[in-house]
Amino acid sequence: MKLMSILMAGVAFSLAGAANAEVRFGIMNEAYPPFFTKDPSGKWIGWEIELMDAVCAEMKETCSIVDMSWDGLIPGLEAKKFDVIWSSMSITDERKKTIDFTDKYYNTPSKLIGAKDGKLGAAADDVADKTIGIQVSTIQSEYYKKYFADKASEQTYATLDEAFQDLAAGRIDYVFGDAIPLAEFLKSDFGKDCCEDKGNVKDDPAILGTGIGGGLRKDDTALRDKLNAAIAAVRASGKYTEISKKYFDFDPYGE
């Protein structure tokens, strides 16, 4: 009986430990306002960080952040350097060949921005003979290959901020990316004088995906289910709306 009591105590301790296990969230190691950026103390802040905190509170889990380069996120997840990609990653069929995703937690179209003296429009003919700046390993890079490659040149960047700098300096004609962070750049002191919104590209869900979700390893179904339940609960409780109103004048969840 004593042995049985010891064994049962061990099982209870293991279950308690599993329930309070740390969940490590992987994000890109560059500012991506309004979703994530570092404050002067070096702490990560932003809409996606506040949503992460709300989801973790709902799951009753301790959570931490691991940051690395954008193109290292999927390899880092697979190498178990963290547990979930929480970094504005679009849910696409191509990525789902490698990783799994939570349900969508926000959505954004893709758009082009460019110099104010340039042509308006976001179709292939509008960008003919121009240079488009695109961050590497993004859905926009794949979209470029299908729709723009025959008309325009591509300049790739490790970070979106580098593309913004070249656009403001006139070294490229457009930046192509997710609409919300591009709109943030246009509101900044750096972007508002030089550049403007050229329009959203025609949607192609096969390339651009079906929204933004958390990326997980294929076998982490229990964590995926916990995250999905927590995301739904945060939306149902009104916490999602409360957080979003700090950053947006619209519902980022979309349709």
Short mmCIF file of C-alpha atoms in Angstrom, two decimals:
data_model
loop_
_atom_site.label_atom_id
_atom_site.label_comp_id
_atom_site.label_asym_id
_atom_site.label_seq_id
_atom_site.Cartn_x
_atom_site.Cartn_y
_atom_site.Cartn_z
CA MET A 1 0.00 0.00 0.00
CA LYS A 2 2.86 2.35 0.80
CA LEU A 3 4.41 1.68 -2.60
CA MET A 4 1.05 2.33 -4.27
CA SER A 5 0.72 5.64 -2.40
CA ILE A 6 4.17 6.71 -3.56
CA LEU A 7 3.36 5.80 -7.16
CA MET A 8 0.04 7.66 -7.08
CA ALA A 9 1.72 10.71 -5.58
CA GLY A 10 4.26 10.60 -8.39
CA VAL A 11 1.54 10.47 -11.03
CA ALA A 12 -0.28 13.39 -9.40
CA PHE A 13 2.95 15.40 -9.31
CA SER A 14 3.60 14.63 -13.00
CA LEU A 15 0.10 15.70 -14.01
CA ALA A 16 0.39 18.90 -12.02
CA GLY A 17 3.71 19.63 -13.66
CA ALA A 18 2.25 18.97 -17.12
CA ALA A 19 -0.67 21.30 -16.40
CA ASN A 20 1.73 24.13 -15.50
CA ALA A 21 4.34 23.48 -18.17
CA GLU A 22 5.86 26.53 -19.81
CA VAL A 23 4.66 27.22 -23.36
CA ARG A 24 7.33 28.94 -25.43
CA PHE A 25 6.09 31.33 -28.12
CA GLY A 26 8.38 32.00 -31.09
CA ILE A 27 8.31 35.44 -32.68
CA MET A 28 10.36 37.27 -35.28
CA ASN A 29 13.28 39.18 -33.77
CA GLU A 30 12.45 42.53 -35.35
CA ALA A 31 9.86 45.22 -34.74
CA TYR A 32 6.59 44.53 -36.54
CA PRO A 33 4.20 47.20 -35.24
CA PRO A 34 1.48 47.18 -34.14
CA PHE A 35 1.79 43.42 -33.56
CA PHE A 36 5.08 43.26 -31.68
CA THR A 37 7.97 45.58 -30.90
CA LYS A 38 10.31 46.18 -27.97
CA ASP A 39 9.83 48.99 -25.47
CA PRO A 40 12.86 50.98 -24.19
CA SER A 41 13.48 48.35 -21.50
CA GLY A 42 13.72 45.58 -24.10
CA LYS A 43 10.36 44.02 -23.25
CA TRP A 44 8.19 42.76 -26.12
CA ILE A 45 4.90 44.65 -26.40
CA GLY A 46 2.12 44.98 -28.98
CA TRP A 47 -1.23 43.56 -30.04
CA GLU A 48 0.01 40.04 -30.67
CA ILE A 49 1.87 40.01 -27.35
CA GLU A 50 -1.23 41.11 -25.43
CA LEU A 51 -3.28 38.45 -27.22
CA MET A 52 -0.64 35.86 -26.30
CA ASP A 53 -0.90 36.92 -22.65
CA ALA A 54 -4.70 36.64 -22.73
CA VAL A 55 -4.54 33.20 -24.36
CA CYS A 56 -1.97 32.00 -21.81
CA ALA A 57 -4.14 33.27 -18.93
CA GLU A 58 -7.10 31.38 -20.40
CA MET A 59 -5.00 28.19 -20.66
CA LYS A 60 -3.61 28.81 -17.15
CA GLU A 61 -0.12 28.24 -18.52
CA THR A 62 3.18 30.02 -17.94
CA CYS A 63 4.38 31.42 -21.26
CA SER A 64 7.68 32.83 -22.51
CA ILE A 65 8.97 34.37 -25.74
CA VAL A 66 11.79 33.08 -27.93
CA ASP A 67 12.77 35.41 -30.78
CA MET A 68 14.70 34.64 -33.94
CA SER A 69 14.86 35.62 -37.60
CA TRP A 70 11.68 35.23 -39.65
CA ASP A 71 13.14 32.56 -41.93
CA GLY A 72 14.35 30.64 -38.87
CA LEU A 73 10.93 30.29 -37.25
CA ILE A 74 9.73 27.09 -38.91
CA PRO A 75 13.15 25.36 -38.57
CA GLY A 76 13.28 26.56 -34.95
CA LEU A 77 9.84 25.12 -34.25
CA GLU A 78 10.82 21.78 -35.77
CA ALA A 79 14.04 21.77 -33.72
CA LYS A 80 11.91 22.28 -30.57
CA LYS A 81 13.51 25.60 -29.68
CA PHE A 82 9.97 26.76 -28.85
CA ASP A 83 6.43 25.35 -28.99
CA VAL A 84 4.30 27.65 -31.15
CA ILE A 85 5.01 30.28 -33.80
CA TRP A 86 3.11 33.41 -32.77
CA SER A 87 4.42 35.85 -35.32
CA SER A 88 1.77 36.97 -37.83
CA MET A 89 2.27 33.82 -39.91
CA SER A 90 -0.35 33.19 -42.59
CA ILE A 91 -2.07 29.83 -42.72
CA THR A 92 -1.24 28.42 -46.17
CA ASP A 93 -1.46 25.00 -47.77
CA GLU A 94 2.26 25.11 -48.54
CA ARG A 95 3.20 25.68 -44.89
CA LYS A 96 0.70 23.05 -43.76
CA LYS A 97 2.80 20.47 -45.59
CA THR A 98 5.42 21.05 -42.88
CA ILE A 99 3.62 22.35 -39.78
CA ASP A 100 0.13 22.52 -38.30
CA PHE A 101 -1.80 25.67 -37.35
CA THR A 102 -4.25 26.86 -34.77
CA ASP A 103 -7.49 28.47 -35.87
CA LYS A 104 -7.14 31.96 -37.31
CA TYR A 105 -6.68 34.75 -34.77
CA TYR A 106 -6.58 37.67 -37.21
CA ASN A 107 -6.61 38.41 -40.91
CA THR A 108 -5.05 40.99 -43.22
CA PRO A 109 -5.00 41.50 -46.99
CA SER A 110 -1.76 42.06 -48.89
CA LYS A 111 -0.99 45.39 -50.48
CA LEU A 112 1.57 47.52 -52.28
CA ILE A 113 2.88 50.86 -51.05
CA GLY A 114 5.08 53.17 -53.08
CA ALA A 115 6.30 56.71 -53.67
CA LYS A 116 3.65 59.41 -53.81
CA ASP A 117 4.65 60.43 -57.31
CA GLY A 118 4.21 56.87 -58.61
CA LYS A 119 1.28 55.25 -60.34
CA LEU A 120 -1.70 54.04 -58.33
CA GLY A 121 -2.79 50.42 -58.66
CA ALA A 122 -1.67 46.98 -57.51
CA ALA A 123 -2.04 44.83 -60.62
CA ALA A 124 0.79 43.42 -62.73
CA ASP A 125 0.49 46.12 -65.41
CA ASP A 126 0.68 48.82 -62.74
CA VAL A 127 4.12 47.66 -61.57
CA ALA A 128 5.63 46.99 -65.01
CA ASP A 129 9.37 47.69 -65.17
CA LYS A 130 9.50 48.59 -61.48
CA THR A 131 11.29 47.05 -58.47
CA ILE A 132 9.26 45.56 -55.63
CA GLY A 133 10.75 45.08 -52.17
CA ILE A 134 9.64 41.91 -50.39
CA GLN A 135 10.72 40.21 -47.17
CA VAL A 136 12.20 36.75 -47.74
CA SER A 137 10.20 33.57 -47.02
CA THR A 138 6.85 35.37 -47.07
CA ILE A 139 3.59 34.68 -48.88
CA GLN A 140 4.15 37.88 -50.84
CA SER A 141 7.33 36.42 -52.32
CA GLU A 142 5.33 33.46 -53.62
CA TYR A 143 2.61 35.78 -54.92
CA TYR A 144 5.23 37.83 -56.76
CA LYS A 145 6.48 34.72 -58.58
CA LYS A 146 3.00 33.93 -59.88
CA TYR A 147 1.65 37.38 -60.69
CA PHE A 148 4.45 39.94 -60.99
CA ALA A 149 7.64 38.15 -62.06
CA ASP A 150 7.02 38.65 -65.79
CA LYS A 151 6.52 42.38 -65.33
CA ALA A 152 8.63 43.63 -62.43
CA SER A 153 11.87 42.95 -60.56
CA GLU A 154 12.04 41.66 -56.99
CA GLN A 155 14.42 42.94 -54.31
CA THR A 156 14.43 40.70 -51.24
CA TYR A 157 15.12 41.76 -47.66
CA ALA A 158 15.80 39.96 -44.42
CA THR A 159 13.53 42.43 -42.61
CA LEU A 160 10.60 44.60 -43.61
CA ASP A 161 12.26 47.62 -42.03
CA GLU A 162 15.14 47.35 -44.51
CA ALA A 163 12.63 47.42 -47.36
CA PHE A 164 10.97 50.52 -45.89
CA GLN A 165 14.32 52.28 -45.72
CA ASP A 166 15.09 51.57 -49.37
CA LEU A 167 11.60 52.67 -50.42
CA ALA A 168 11.92 55.98 -48.55
CA ALA A 169 15.36 56.51 -50.12
CA GLY A 170 14.01 55.85 -53.63
CA ARG A 171 16.13 52.76 -54.20
CA ILE A 172 13.04 50.62 -54.91
CA ASP A 173 9.59 51.54 -56.22
CA TYR A 174 7.28 49.47 -54.01
CA VAL A 175 7.08 47.42 -50.85
CA PHE A 176 4.72 44.46 -50.94
CA GLY A 177 3.49 42.98 -47.67
CA ASP A 178 0.67 42.56 -45.16
CA ALA A 179 -1.66 45.56 -45.17
CA ILE A 180 -1.69 46.38 -41.45
CA PRO A 181 2.07 46.84 -40.84
CA LEU A 182 2.40 48.67 -44.18
CA ALA A 183 -0.37 51.05 -43.07
CA GLU A 184 1.54 51.61 -39.82
CA PHE A 185 4.63 52.60 -41.81
CA LEU A 186 2.59 55.10 -43.84
CA LYS A 187 1.44 56.75 -40.59
CA SER A 188 5.00 57.04 -39.26
CA ASP A 189 7.19 60.14 -39.55
CA PHE A 190 9.45 58.07 -41.79
CA GLY A 191 6.71 57.01 -44.21
CA LYS A 192 4.00 59.66 -44.30
CA ASP A 193 5.94 62.18 -46.40
CA CYS A 194 7.42 59.82 -48.97
CA CYS A 195 4.91 57.15 -49.64
CA GLU A 196 1.29 56.13 -50.14
CA ASP A 197 -1.04 53.17 -50.38
CA LYS A 198 -1.16 51.84 -53.95
CA GLY A 199 -3.93 49.30 -53.25
CA ASN A 200 -4.58 45.73 -52.20
CA VAL A 201 -3.59 42.95 -54.59
CA LYS A 202 -6.18 40.55 -55.93
CA ASP A 203 -6.73 37.84 -53.34
CA ASP A 204 -5.43 34.33 -53.97
CA PRO A 205 -6.11 32.19 -50.87
CA ALA A 206 -4.01 29.34 -52.25
CA ILE A 207 -0.95 31.60 -51.88
CA LEU A 208 -1.98 34.32 -49.44
CA GLY A 209 -3.66 31.92 -47.05
CA THR A 210 -6.80 32.00 -44.94
CA GLY A 211 -5.72 34.22 -42.05
CA ILE A 212 -3.04 34.36 -39.37
CA GLY A 213 -2.64 31.46 -36.95
CA GLY A 214 -0.20 29.93 -34.50
CA GLY A 215 2.19 27.42 -36.06
CA LEU A 216 2.75 24.08 -34.32
CA ARG A 217 4.57 20.83 -34.85
CA LYS A 218 2.35 18.23 -36.52
CA ASP A 219 2.22 15.98 -33.45
CA ASP A 220 1.33 18.72 -30.95
CA THR A 221 -2.42 18.17 -31.24
CA ALA A 222 -3.07 18.62 -27.52
CA LEU A 223 -1.43 22.06 -27.51
CA ARG A 224 -3.25 23.00 -30.72
CA ASP A 225 -6.60 22.09 -29.14
CA LYS A 226 -5.79 24.05 -25.97
CA LEU A 227 -4.79 27.09 -28.00
CA ASN A 228 -7.91 26.90 -30.16
CA ALA A 229 -10.13 26.71 -27.10
CA ALA A 230 -8.31 29.64 -25.51
CA ILE A 231 -8.49 31.79 -28.66
CA ALA A 232 -12.24 31.14 -28.88
CA ALA A 233 -12.72 31.92 -25.19
CA VAL A 234 -10.76 35.20 -25.43
CA ARG A 235 -12.96 36.28 -28.33
CA ALA A 236 -16.18 35.21 -26.60
CA SER A 237 -15.28 37.00 -23.36
CA GLY A 238 -14.77 40.36 -25.06
CA LYS A 239 -11.07 40.44 -24.16
CA TYR A 240 -10.11 40.20 -27.85
CA THR A 241 -12.13 43.32 -28.63
CA GLU A 242 -10.75 45.12 -25.57
CA ILE A 243 -7.16 44.47 -26.70
CA SER A 244 -7.88 45.31 -30.34
CA LYS A 245 -9.42 48.70 -29.55
CA LYS A 246 -6.06 49.81 -28.17
CA TYR A 247 -4.45 49.35 -31.58
CA PHE A 248 -7.11 49.41 -34.32
CA ASP A 249 -10.27 51.23 -35.35
CA PHE A 250 -11.52 47.99 -36.96
CA ASP A 251 -11.86 44.33 -36.04
CA PRO A 252 -8.60 42.58 -37.06
CA TYR A 253 -10.29 39.21 -37.01
CA GLY A 254 -11.89 39.96 -40.38
CA GLU A 255 -14.31 37.67 -42.11
#
